[in-house]
PDB file of C-alpha atoms and ligand atoms in Angstrom:
ATOM      1  CA  MET A 603     -33.214 -66.646   0.395  1.00  0.00           C
ATOM      2  CA  LYS A 604     -34.633 -64.008   2.760  1.00  0.00           C
ATOM      3  CA  GLN A 605     -38.384 -64.334   3.243  1.00  0.00           C
ATOM      4  CA  ALA A 606     -40.721 -62.256   5.375  1.00  0.00           C
ATOM      5  CA  ILE A 607     -42.787 -63.726   8.214  1.00  0.00           C
ATOM      6  CA  ILE A 608     -46.486 -63.413   7.383  1.00  0.00           C
ATOM      7  CA  GLY A 609     -47.998 -65.489  10.199  1.00  0.00           C
ATOM      8  CA  TYR A 610     -47.553 -68.188  12.798  1.00  0.00           C
ATOM      9  CA  HIS A 611     -49.018 -71.428  14.011  1.00  0.00           C
ATOM     10  CA  LYS A 612     -48.070 -74.123  16.499  1.00  0.00           C
ATOM     11  CA  ASP A 613     -47.047 -77.621  15.524  1.00  0.00           C
ATOM     12  CA  ASP A 614     -48.049 -80.901  17.159  1.00  0.00           C
ATOM     13  CA  GLU A 615     -45.333 -80.484  19.782  1.00  0.00           C
ATOM     14  CA  ASN A 616     -46.517 -76.990  20.733  1.00  0.00           C
ATOM     15  CA  ASP A 617     -43.544 -75.328  19.074  1.00  0.00           C
ATOM     16  CA  TRP A 618     -44.072 -72.090  17.191  1.00  0.00           C
ATOM     17  CA  VAL A 619     -43.754 -72.206  13.436  1.00  0.00           C
ATOM     18  CA  ALA A 620     -43.414 -69.087  11.295  1.00  0.00           C
ATOM     19  CA  GLN A 621     -45.230 -68.986   7.983  1.00  0.00           C
ATOM     20  CA  LEU A 622     -43.081 -67.279   5.394  1.00  0.00           C
ATOM     21  CA  HIS A 623     -44.105 -65.234   2.376  1.00  0.00           C
ATOM     22  CA  CYS A 624     -42.747 -67.909   0.039  1.00  0.00           C
ATOM     23  CA  GLY A 625     -45.175 -70.518   1.393  1.00  0.00           C
ATOM     24  CA  HIS A 626     -42.623 -72.355   3.507  1.00  0.00           C
ATOM     25  CA  PHE A 627     -42.848 -72.930   7.268  1.00  0.00           C
ATOM     26  CA  GLN A 628     -39.926 -72.546   9.623  1.00  0.00           C
ATOM     27  CA  HIS A 629     -39.668 -73.362  13.323  1.00  0.00           C
ATOM     28  CA  VAL A 630     -39.002 -70.355  15.541  1.00  0.00           C
ATOM     29  CA  ARG A 631     -38.403 -72.173  18.805  1.00  0.00           C
ATOM     30  CA  HIS A 632     -37.437 -70.534  22.064  1.00  0.00           C
ATOM     31  CA  ASN A 633     -35.260 -73.231  23.632  1.00  0.00           C
ATOM     32  CA  PRO A 634     -32.649 -71.565  25.856  1.00  0.00           C
ATOM     33  CA  PRO A 635     -29.727 -71.559  26.181  1.00  0.00           C
ATOM     34  CA  PHE A 636     -29.236 -72.945  22.675  1.00  0.00           C
ATOM     35  CA  ILE A 637     -31.963 -71.143  20.773  1.00  0.00           C
ATOM     36  CA  ASN A 638     -33.028 -67.796  22.183  1.00  0.00           C
ATOM     37  CA  ARG A 639     -36.104 -66.261  20.652  1.00  0.00           C
ATOM     38  CA  PRO A 640     -37.934 -64.842  23.663  1.00  0.00           C
ATOM     39  CA  TRP A 641     -40.023 -62.711  21.289  1.00  0.00           C
ATOM     40  CA  VAL A 642     -41.895 -65.791  20.114  1.00  0.00           C
ATOM     41  CA  ILE A 643     -43.423 -66.437  23.551  1.00  0.00           C
ATOM     42  CA  GLU A 644     -45.565 -63.304  23.706  1.00  0.00           C
ATOM     43  CA  GLU A 645     -48.177 -62.417  21.131  1.00  0.00           C
ATOM     44  CA  ALA A 646     -46.894 -58.828  21.087  1.00  0.00           C
ATOM     45  CA  GLY A 647     -43.419 -60.100  20.238  1.00  0.00           C
ATOM     46  CA  ARG A 648     -44.716 -62.271  17.436  1.00  0.00           C
ATOM     47  CA  LEU A 649     -46.712 -59.393  15.977  1.00  0.00           C
ATOM     48  CA  LEU A 650     -43.606 -57.215  16.156  1.00  0.00           C
ATOM     49  CA  MET A 651     -41.705 -59.750  14.064  1.00  0.00           C
ATOM     50  CA  LEU A 652     -44.280 -59.882  11.275  1.00  0.00           C
ATOM     51  CA  GLY A 653     -42.517 -58.719   8.130  1.00  0.00           C
ATOM     52  CA  PHE A 654     -39.098 -59.569   9.567  1.00  0.00           C
ATOM     53  CA  THR A 655     -37.134 -61.733   7.165  1.00  0.00           C
ATOM     54  CA  LEU A 656     -35.652 -65.132   7.910  1.00  0.00           C
ATOM     55  CA  GLU A 657     -33.227 -67.079   5.802  1.00  0.00           C
ATOM     56  CA  CYS A 658     -35.316 -69.767   4.069  1.00  0.00           C
ATOM     57  CA  LYS A 659     -33.199 -72.799   3.237  1.00  0.00           C
ATOM     58  CA  LYS A 660     -36.194 -74.524   1.683  1.00  0.00           C
ATOM     59  CA  CYS A 661     -36.287 -71.846  -1.029  1.00  0.00           C
ATOM     60  CA  ASP A 662     -32.605 -72.403  -1.743  1.00  0.00           C
ATOM     61  CA  LEU A 663     -33.347 -76.112  -2.122  1.00  0.00           C
ATOM     62  CA  GLY A 664     -36.404 -75.484  -4.298  1.00  0.00           C
ATOM     63  CA  ALA A 665     -38.606 -77.353  -1.833  1.00  0.00           C
ATOM     64  CA  PRO A 666     -42.373 -77.502  -2.415  1.00  0.00           C
ATOM     65  CA  LYS A 667     -44.559 -75.230  -0.307  1.00  0.00           C
ATOM     66  CA  ASP A 668     -45.498 -76.396   3.170  1.00  0.00           C
ATOM     67  CA  SER A 669     -49.063 -76.978   4.264  1.00  0.00           C
ATOM     68  CA  TYR A 670     -50.768 -77.915   7.510  1.00  0.00           C
TER      69      TYR A 670
HETATM   70 ZN1  LIG B1295     -39.083 -70.486   1.311  1.00  0.00          ZN
END
């Protein structure tokens, strides 16, 4: 299910995590050359991606909402 990004935080390993509208969290790592999300490095890039939708597998699975 497509869900919009409403915010971000970092996890214990300093990786960026997107907070989705549905209440689920999803990693948005920039780990080249395998995972390329250079936009996540800069605050301006992250702000630009607010409202962008990601495919949320947790919704498809009916997973409970994530929390910190
Ligand atoms: Zn979800």
